[in-house]
Amino acid sequence: MDKDVITIAGQKIEEAAILRFSIIAGISLIIMVFILIVLSVVSMVKIKRLNEKYTVFMKGADGKDLESAIFSRFKDIDKMKADIEYMSRKLNIACETLLNSYQKMSIIKYDAFKEMGGKLSFSLAMLDDKNNGYILTSVHTRDGCYTYVKEIIKGESFVVLAEEERKALEDAKNKRNYMA
């Protein structure tokens, strides 16, 4: 028999192969032990942090103190719910108020008497959510300024509108309703 060959379970294996296998197995074991040590340290750090949090949570607290703290938080939550309901009611009132306010407006500026007064005349349409409101028209001349108001109901006027007033009304009706 050769010195370099060993028979194990009826098979011939060289000593060099056994040595290589032993080295690889040893290195693998060392790496696995190192990984286990790192995992153990990480676990211990996490357990320590959890213990610290638990200690702070339970500090000076017996069952009765803990119960009163929980009930105190429940009271705070109930107060917040009541506050939210109150603010919600107030917000609904504000929204209703805004729906009735003038939110769609358009102004058309023009020269009422071609080249005599400049573009100082205007028609201003102011409408609410339901297209109710007014058209305010101001006609400027060299002699003075005349102002007229025409009521608008559901987007229609019962008084004849001038061309500029009709344009202001249509522009206002086509404006986006920001409350819808």
Tab-separated table of N, CA and C in Angstrom, residues 10-134:
chain	number	residue	atom	x	y	z
A	10	GLY	N	-13.877	0.812	2.185
A	10	GLY	CA	-13.591	0.077	0.968
A	10	GLY	C	-13.185	0.950	-0.201
A	11	GLN	N	-13.024	2.254	0.020
A	11	GLN	CA	-12.605	3.118	-1.070
A	11	GLN	C	-11.272	3.730	-0.740
A	12	LYS	N	-10.452	3.845	-1.760
A	12	LYS	CA	-9.119	4.420	-1.586
A	12	LYS	C	-9.211	5.933	-1.787
A	13	ILE	N	-8.693	6.668	-0.774
A	13	ILE	CA	-8.716	8.132	-0.840
A	13	ILE	C	-7.310	8.615	-0.536
A	14	GLU	N	-6.883	9.588	-1.305
A	14	GLU	CA	-5.549	10.151	-1.084
A	14	GLU	C	-5.579	11.062	0.143
A	15	GLU	N	-4.441	11.118	0.842
A	15	GLU	CA	-4.333	11.957	2.029
A	15	GLU	C	-4.469	13.430	1.674
A	16	ALA	N	-4.007	13.830	0.513
A	16	ALA	CA	-4.086	15.224	0.093
A	16	ALA	C	-5.548	15.649	-0.056
A	17	ALA	N	-6.380	14.763	-0.597
A	17	ALA	CA	-7.798	15.064	-0.759
A	17	ALA	C	-8.466	15.199	0.601
A	18	ILE	N	-8.070	14.316	1.536
A	18	ILE	CA	-8.626	14.380	2.888
A	18	ILE	C	-8.201	15.681	3.555
A	19	LEU	N	-6.949	16.061	3.347
A	19	LEU	CA	-6.450	17.302	3.923
A	19	LEU	C	-7.203	18.508	3.356
A	20	ARG	N	-7.414	18.532	2.036
A	20	ARG	CA	-8.170	19.638	1.404
A	20	ARG	C	-9.591	19.695	1.953
A	21	PHE	N	-10.233	18.531	2.058
A	21	PHE	CA	-11.599	18.470	2.581
A	21	PHE	C	-11.640	18.972	4.023
A	22	SER	N	-10.649	18.590	4.827
A	22	SER	CA	-10.591	19.014	6.228
A	22	SER	C	-10.418	20.528	6.318
A	23	ILE	N	-9.588	21.101	5.461
A	23	ILE	CA	-9.359	22.560	5.479
A	23	ILE	C	-10.647	23.289	5.088
A	24	ILE	N	-11.301	22.825	4.016
A	24	ILE	CA	-12.551	23.472	3.561
A	24	ILE	C	-13.623	23.354	4.638
A	25	ALA	N	-13.740	22.173	5.252
A	25	ALA	CA	-14.729	21.968	6.306
A	25	ALA	C	-14.423	22.869	7.498
A	26	GLY	N	-13.141	22.988	7.862
A	26	GLY	CA	-12.753	23.849	8.988
A	26	GLY	C	-13.075	25.311	8.719
A	27	ILE	N	-12.747	25.793	7.500
A	27	ILE	CA	-13.035	27.192	7.145
A	27	ILE	C	-14.544	27.432	7.150
A	28	SER	N	-15.285	26.458	6.622
A	28	SER	CA	-16.755	26.583	6.601
A	28	SER	C	-17.306	26.678	8.020
A	29	LEU	N	-16.771	25.854	8.924
A	29	LEU	CA	-17.224	25.895	10.316
A	29	LEU	C	-16.888	27.227	10.976
A	30	ILE	N	-15.701	27.746	10.689
A	30	ILE	CA	-15.298	29.045	11.258
A	30	ILE	C	-16.238	30.147	10.767
A	31	ILE	N	-16.563	30.146	9.471
A	31	ILE	CA	-17.480	31.153	8.907
A	31	ILE	C	-18.856	31.023	9.543
A	32	MET	N	-19.341	29.798	9.698
A	32	MET	CA	-20.655	29.581	10.297
A	32	MET	C	-20.677	30.039	11.756
A	33	VAL	N	-19.609	29.779	12.499
A	33	VAL	CA	-19.526	30.223	13.893
A	33	VAL	C	-19.528	31.745	13.945
A	34	PHE	N	-18.773	32.403	13.035
A	34	PHE	CA	-18.726	33.865	12.986
A	34	PHE	C	-20.126	34.436	12.705
A	35	ILE	N	-20.835	33.853	11.734
A	35	ILE	CA	-22.198	34.304	11.408
A	35	ILE	C	-23.113	34.133	12.618
A	36	LEU	N	-23.009	33.019	13.312
A	36	LEU	CA	-23.833	32.783	14.502
A	36	LEU	C	-23.531	33.795	15.609
A	37	ILE	N	-22.252	34.124	15.763
A	37	ILE	CA	-21.873	35.127	16.779
A	37	ILE	C	-22.492	36.481	16.430
A	38	VAL	N	-22.402	36.881	15.139
A	38	VAL	CA	-22.974	38.168	14.707
A	38	VAL	C	-24.488	38.172	14.946
A	39	LEU	N	-25.156	37.093	14.576
A	39	LEU	CA	-26.609	37.009	14.787
A	39	LEU	C	-26.963	37.056	16.272
A	40	SER	N	-26.161	36.420	17.115
A	40	SER	CA	-26.396	36.451	18.563
A	40	SER	C	-26.262	37.865	19.104
A	41	VAL	N	-25.222	38.588	18.653
A	41	VAL	CA	-25.010	39.970	19.118
A	41	VAL	C	-26.185	40.843	18.686
A	42	VAL	N	-26.603	40.720	17.424
A	42	VAL	CA	-27.737	41.519	16.933
A	42	VAL	C	-28.988	41.206	17.745
A	43	SER	N	-29.239	39.939	18.017
A	43	SER	CA	-30.411	39.546	18.807
A	43	SER	C	-30.335	40.114	20.215
A	44	MET	N	-29.167	40.063	20.824
A	44	MET	CA	-29.028	40.602	22.181
A	44	MET	C	-29.270	42.106	22.205
A	45	VAL	N	-28.783	42.834	21.179
A	45	VAL	CA	-29.012	44.280	21.120
A	45	VAL	C	-30.507	44.569	20.991
A	46	LYS	N	-31.201	43.826	20.128
A	46	LYS	CA	-32.645	44.035	19.957
A	46	LYS	C	-33.399	43.717	21.243
A	47	ILE	N	-33.023	42.659	21.929
A	47	ILE	CA	-33.672	42.294	23.192
A	47	ILE	C	-33.432	43.370	24.240
A	48	LYS	N	-32.204	43.928	24.262
A	48	LYS	CA	-31.894	44.986	25.229
A	48	LYS	C	-32.756	46.216	24.965
A	49	ARG	N	-32.896	46.606	23.685
A	49	ARG	CA	-33.729	47.768	23.349
A	49	ARG	C	-35.187	47.526	23.732
A	50	LEU	N	-35.667	46.334	23.467
A	50	LEU	CA	-37.045	45.993	23.810
A	50	LEU	C	-37.242	46.038	25.326
A	51	ASN	N	-36.263	45.542	26.079
A	51	ASN	CA	-36.339	45.599	27.548
A	51	ASN	C	-36.354	47.037	28.037
A	52	GLU	N	-35.547	47.902	27.411
A	52	GLU	CA	-35.522	49.312	27.813
A	52	GLU	C	-36.882	49.966	27.559
A	53	LYS	N	-37.472	49.678	26.395
A	53	LYS	CA	-38.790	50.239	26.094
A	53	LYS	C	-39.831	49.716	27.076
A	54	TYR	N	-39.758	48.450	27.391
A	54	TYR	CA	-40.705	47.843	28.339
A	54	TYR	C	-40.544	48.482	29.718
A	55	THR	N	-39.306	48.694	30.128
A	55	THR	CA	-39.032	49.288	31.434
A	55	THR	C	-39.598	50.703	31.494
A	56	VAL	N	-39.387	51.490	30.414
A	56	VAL	CA	-39.923	52.852	30.376
A	56	VAL	C	-41.445	52.812	30.410
A	57	PHE	N	-42.039	51.886	29.667
A	57	PHE	CA	-43.494	51.767	29.619
A	57	PHE	C	-44.073	51.403	30.979
A	58	MET	N	-43.412	50.501	31.669
A	58	MET	CA	-43.941	50.005	32.946
A	58	MET	C	-43.388	50.757	34.157
A	59	LYS	N	-42.545	51.752	33.945
A	59	LYS	CA	-41.890	52.463	35.037
A	59	LYS	C	-42.924	53.045	36.000
A	60	GLY	N	-42.844	52.632	37.194
A	60	GLY	CA	-43.727	53.139	38.240
A	60	GLY	C	-45.180	52.789	38.013
A	61	ALA	N	-45.457	51.846	37.140
A	61	ALA	CA	-46.852	51.536	36.824
A	61	ALA	C	-47.214	50.157	37.336
A	62	ASP	N	-48.249	50.164	38.126
A	62	ASP	CA	-48.828	48.868	38.449
A	62	ASP	C	-50.104	48.760	37.603
A	63	GLY	N	-50.878	47.763	37.810
A	63	GLY	CA	-52.076	47.562	37.003
A	63	GLY	C	-53.020	48.740	37.045
A	64	LYS	N	-53.151	49.381	38.221
A	64	LYS	CA	-54.069	50.500	38.375
A	64	LYS	C	-53.572	51.733	37.611
A	65	ASP	N	-52.270	52.035	37.699
A	65	ASP	CA	-51.707	53.178	36.983
A	65	ASP	C	-51.845	52.980	35.480
A	66	LEU	N	-51.568	51.779	35.023
A	66	LEU	CA	-51.664	51.473	33.604
A	66	LEU	C	-53.111	51.617	33.134
A	67	GLU	N	-54.051	51.165	33.947
A	67	GLU	CA	-55.467	51.273	33.603
A	67	GLU	C	-55.883	52.739	33.510
A	68	SER	N	-55.427	53.579	34.449
A	68	SER	CA	-55.790	54.998	34.410
A	68	SER	C	-55.173	55.688	33.196
A	69	ALA	N	-53.955	55.290	32.817
A	69	ALA	CA	-53.326	55.867	31.627
A	69	ALA	C	-54.121	55.510	30.374
A	70	ILE	N	-54.575	54.263	30.297
A	70	ILE	CA	-55.357	53.831	29.138
A	70	ILE	C	-56.687	54.574	29.090
A	71	PHE	N	-57.370	54.713	30.232
A	71	PHE	CA	-58.637	55.438	30.262
A	71	PHE	C	-58.444	56.907	29.914
A	72	SER	N	-57.324	57.474	30.347
A	72	SER	CA	-57.019	58.865	30.000
A	72	SER	C	-56.887	59.019	28.483
A	73	ARG	N	-56.229	58.066	27.844
A	73	ARG	CA	-56.077	58.110	26.382
A	73	ARG	C	-57.433	57.958	25.689
A	74	PHE	N	-58.294	57.105	26.241
A	74	PHE	CA	-59.630	56.935	25.673
A	74	PHE	C	-60.423	58.237	25.771
A	75	LYS	N	-60.283	58.952	26.903
A	75	LYS	CA	-60.967	60.239	27.046
A	75	LYS	C	-60.447	61.233	26.023
A	76	ASP	N	-59.118	61.227	25.812
A	76	ASP	CA	-58.535	62.114	24.802
A	76	ASP	C	-59.091	61.803	23.413
A	77	ILE	N	-59.208	60.524	23.103
A	77	ILE	CA	-59.742	60.117	21.795
A	77	ILE	C	-61.196	60.556	21.662
A	78	ASP	N	-61.989	60.380	22.715
A	78	ASP	CA	-63.392	60.813	22.676
A	78	ASP	C	-63.496	62.315	22.470
A	79	LYS	N	-62.608	63.089	23.123
A	79	LYS	CA	-62.618	64.543	22.940
A	79	LYS	C	-62.247	64.900	21.501
A	80	MET	N	-61.260	64.210	20.947
A	80	MET	CA	-60.875	64.480	19.557
A	80	MET	C	-62.022	64.166	18.599
A	81	LYS	N	-62.756	63.085	18.855
A	81	LYS	CA	-63.908	62.751	18.013
A	81	LYS	C	-64.956	63.859	18.079
A	82	ALA	N	-65.222	64.345	19.282
A	82	ALA	CA	-66.201	65.425	19.440
A	82	ALA	C	-65.729	66.683	18.717
A	83	ASP	N	-64.450	66.992	18.836
A	83	ASP	CA	-63.900	68.160	18.143
A	83	ASP	C	-64.020	68.016	16.633
A	84	ILE	N	-63.747	66.828	16.120
A	84	ILE	CA	-63.842	66.587	14.672
A	84	ILE	C	-65.287	66.750	14.207
A	85	GLU	N	-66.243	66.219	14.972
A	85	GLU	CA	-67.659	66.381	14.619
A	85	GLU	C	-68.056	67.856	14.625
A	86	TYR	N	-67.593	68.610	15.621
A	86	TYR	CA	-67.891	70.047	15.698
A	86	TYR	C	-67.317	70.775	14.483
A	87	MET	N	-66.052	70.487	14.161
A	87	MET	CA	-65.422	71.150	13.013
A	87	MET	C	-66.105	70.750	11.707
A	88	SER	N	-66.550	69.514	11.614
A	88	SER	CA	-67.247	69.055	10.417
A	88	SER	C	-68.566	69.814	10.238
A	89	ARG	N	-69.307	69.999	11.339
A	89	ARG	CA	-70.553	70.775	11.253
A	89	ARG	C	-70.271	72.211	10.825
A	90	LYS	N	-69.243	72.819	11.411
A	90	LYS	CA	-68.889	74.200	11.057
A	90	LYS	C	-68.455	74.292	9.589
A	91	LEU	N	-67.709	73.303	9.115
A	91	LEU	CA	-67.271	73.284	7.718
A	91	LEU	C	-68.469	73.168	6.783
A	92	ASN	N	-69.451	72.339	7.140
A	92	ASN	CA	-70.659	72.207	6.313
A	92	ASN	C	-71.416	73.528	6.243
A	93	ILE	N	-71.505	74.236	7.365
A	93	ILE	CA	-72.165	75.543	7.380
A	93	ILE	C	-71.417	76.516	6.476
A	94	ALA	N	-70.089	76.511	6.562
A	94	ALA	CA	-69.280	77.405	5.724
A	94	ALA	C	-69.466	77.067	4.242
A	95	CYS	N	-69.526	75.788	3.913
A	95	CYS	CA	-69.728	75.386	2.513
A	95	CYS	C	-71.092	75.847	2.012
A	96	GLU	N	-72.126	75.686	2.834
A	96	GLU	CA	-73.461	76.145	2.440
A	96	GLU	C	-73.469	77.654	2.222
A	97	THR	N	-72.797	78.378	3.089
A	97	THR	CA	-72.718	79.830	2.965
A	97	THR	C	-71.999	80.214	1.676
A	98	LEU	N	-70.919	79.518	1.374
A	98	LEU	CA	-70.175	79.818	0.158
A	98	LEU	C	-70.973	79.508	-1.101
A	99	LEU	N	-71.810	78.472	-1.051
A	99	LEU	CA	-72.633	78.148	-2.222
A	99	LEU	C	-73.604	79.277	-2.535
A	100	ASN	N	-74.029	80.016	-1.505
A	100	ASN	CA	-74.959	81.122	-1.711
A	100	ASN	C	-74.258	82.448	-1.993
A	101	SER	N	-72.945	82.457	-1.960
A	101	SER	CA	-72.211	83.695	-2.233
A	101	SER	C	-71.898	83.785	-3.728
A	102	TYR	N	-71.511	84.971	-4.152
A	102	TYR	CA	-71.147	85.154	-5.568
A	102	TYR	C	-69.788	84.526	-5.792
A	103	GLN	N	-69.764	83.509	-6.632
A	103	GLN	CA	-68.524	82.793	-6.883
A	103	GLN	C	-68.180	82.702	-8.361
A	104	LYS	N	-69.108	83.062	-9.207
A	104	LYS	CA	-68.843	83.054	-10.646
A	104	LYS	C	-69.005	84.492	-11.138
A	105	MET	N	-67.907	85.078	-11.594
A	105	MET	CA	-67.928	86.487	-11.999
A	105	MET	C	-67.240	86.668	-13.337
A	106	SER	N	-67.688	87.697	-14.045
A	106	SER	CA	-67.050	88.059	-15.311
A	106	SER	C	-67.239	89.551	-15.520
A	107	ILE	N	-66.207	90.187	-16.042
A	107	ILE	CA	-66.295	91.620	-16.321
A	107	ILE	C	-65.891	91.854	-17.775
A	108	ILE	N	-66.675	92.677	-18.445
A	108	ILE	CA	-66.389	93.064	-19.826
A	108	ILE	C	-66.222	94.577	-19.834
A	109	LYS	N	-65.050	95.035	-20.273
A	109	LYS	CA	-64.793	96.478	-20.379
A	109	LYS	C	-64.970	96.877	-21.837
A	110	TYR	N	-65.540	98.067	-22.051
A	110	TYR	CA	-65.773	98.498	-23.428
A	110	TYR	C	-65.902	100.011	-23.495
A	111	ASP	N	-65.870	100.501	-24.727
A	111	ASP	CA	-66.057	101.929	-24.992
A	111	ASP	C	-67.512	102.101	-25.419
A	112	ALA	N	-68.333	102.687	-24.554
A	112	ALA	CA	-69.770	102.774	-24.807
A	112	ALA	C	-70.092	103.675	-26.010
A	113	PHE	N	-69.315	104.702	-26.235
A	113	PHE	CA	-69.608	105.643	-27.312
A	113	PHE	C	-68.415	105.774	-28.241
A	114	LYS	N	-67.983	104.732	-28.801
A	114	LYS	CA	-66.876	104.612	-29.753
A	114	LYS	C	-66.031	105.876	-29.853
A	115	GLU	N	-64.858	105.808	-29.260
A	115	GLU	CA	-63.829	106.838	-29.372
A	115	GLU	C	-64.177	108.140	-28.648
A	116	MET	N	-65.166	108.112	-27.762
A	116	MET	CA	-65.489	109.346	-27.057
A	116	MET	C	-65.122	109.274	-25.574
A	117	GLY	N	-65.123	108.057	-25.002
A	117	GLY	CA	-64.899	108.004	-23.565
A	117	GLY	C	-63.817	107.033	-23.156
A	118	GLY	N	-63.175	106.375	-24.081
A	118	GLY	CA	-62.189	105.361	-23.729
A	118	GLY	C	-62.890	104.113	-23.215
A	119	LYS	N	-62.118	103.119	-22.829
A	119	LYS	CA	-62.707	101.863	-22.331
A	119	LYS	C	-62.959	101.960	-20.830
A	120	LEU	N	-63.803	102.877	-20.442
A	120	LEU	CA	-64.112	103.088	-19.037
A	120	LEU	C	-65.462	102.506	-18.653
A	121	SER	N	-66.265	102.089	-19.613
A	121	SER	CA	-67.558	101.466	-19.324
A	121	SER	C	-67.324	99.975	-19.080
A	122	PHE	N	-68.192	99.365	-18.263
A	122	PHE	CA	-68.035	97.921	-18.006
A	122	PHE	C	-69.372	97.303	-17.626
A	123	SER	N	-69.432	95.963	-17.807
A	123	SER	CA	-70.548	95.158	-17.321
A	123	SER	C	-69.949	94.050	-16.469
A	124	LEU	N	-70.415	93.957	-15.239
A	124	LEU	CA	-69.910	92.968	-14.287
A	124	LEU	C	-71.047	92.022	-13.919
A	125	ALA	N	-70.871	90.735	-14.228
A	125	ALA	CA	-71.858	89.728	-13.861
A	125	ALA	C	-71.354	89.002	-12.623
A	126	MET	N	-72.227	88.874	-11.608
A	126	MET	CA	-71.890	88.176	-10.364
A	126	MET	C	-72.988	87.149	-10.101
A	127	LEU	N	-72.613	85.854	-10.079
A	127	LEU	CA	-73.598	84.784	-9.928
A	127	LEU	C	-73.203	83.846	-8.785
A	128	ASP	N	-74.232	83.256	-8.171
A	128	ASP	CA	-73.965	82.241	-7.155
A	128	ASP	C	-73.967	80.855	-7.808
A	129	ASP	N	-74.016	79.825	-6.997
A	129	ASP	CA	-73.966	78.448	-7.482
A	129	ASP	C	-75.134	78.109	-8.408
A	130	LYS	N	-76.298	78.733	-8.174
A	130	LYS	CA	-77.496	78.427	-8.967
A	130	LYS	C	-77.703	79.432	-10.091
A	131	ASN	N	-76.668	80.191	-10.404
A	131	ASN	CA	-76.695	81.227	-11.454
A	131	ASN	C	-77.706	82.336	-11.143
A	132	ASN	N	-77.868	82.633	-9.869
A	132	ASN	CA	-78.671	83.782	-9.439
A	132	ASN	C	-77.703	84.896	-9.068
A	133	GLY	N	-78.079	86.138	-9.385
A	133	GLY	CA	-77.207	87.248	-9.024
A	133	GLY	C	-77.598	88.523	-9.738
A	134	TYR	N	-76.574	89.293	-10.137
A	134	TYR	CA	-76.809	90.605	-10.736
A	134	TYR	C	-75.799	90.869	-11.840
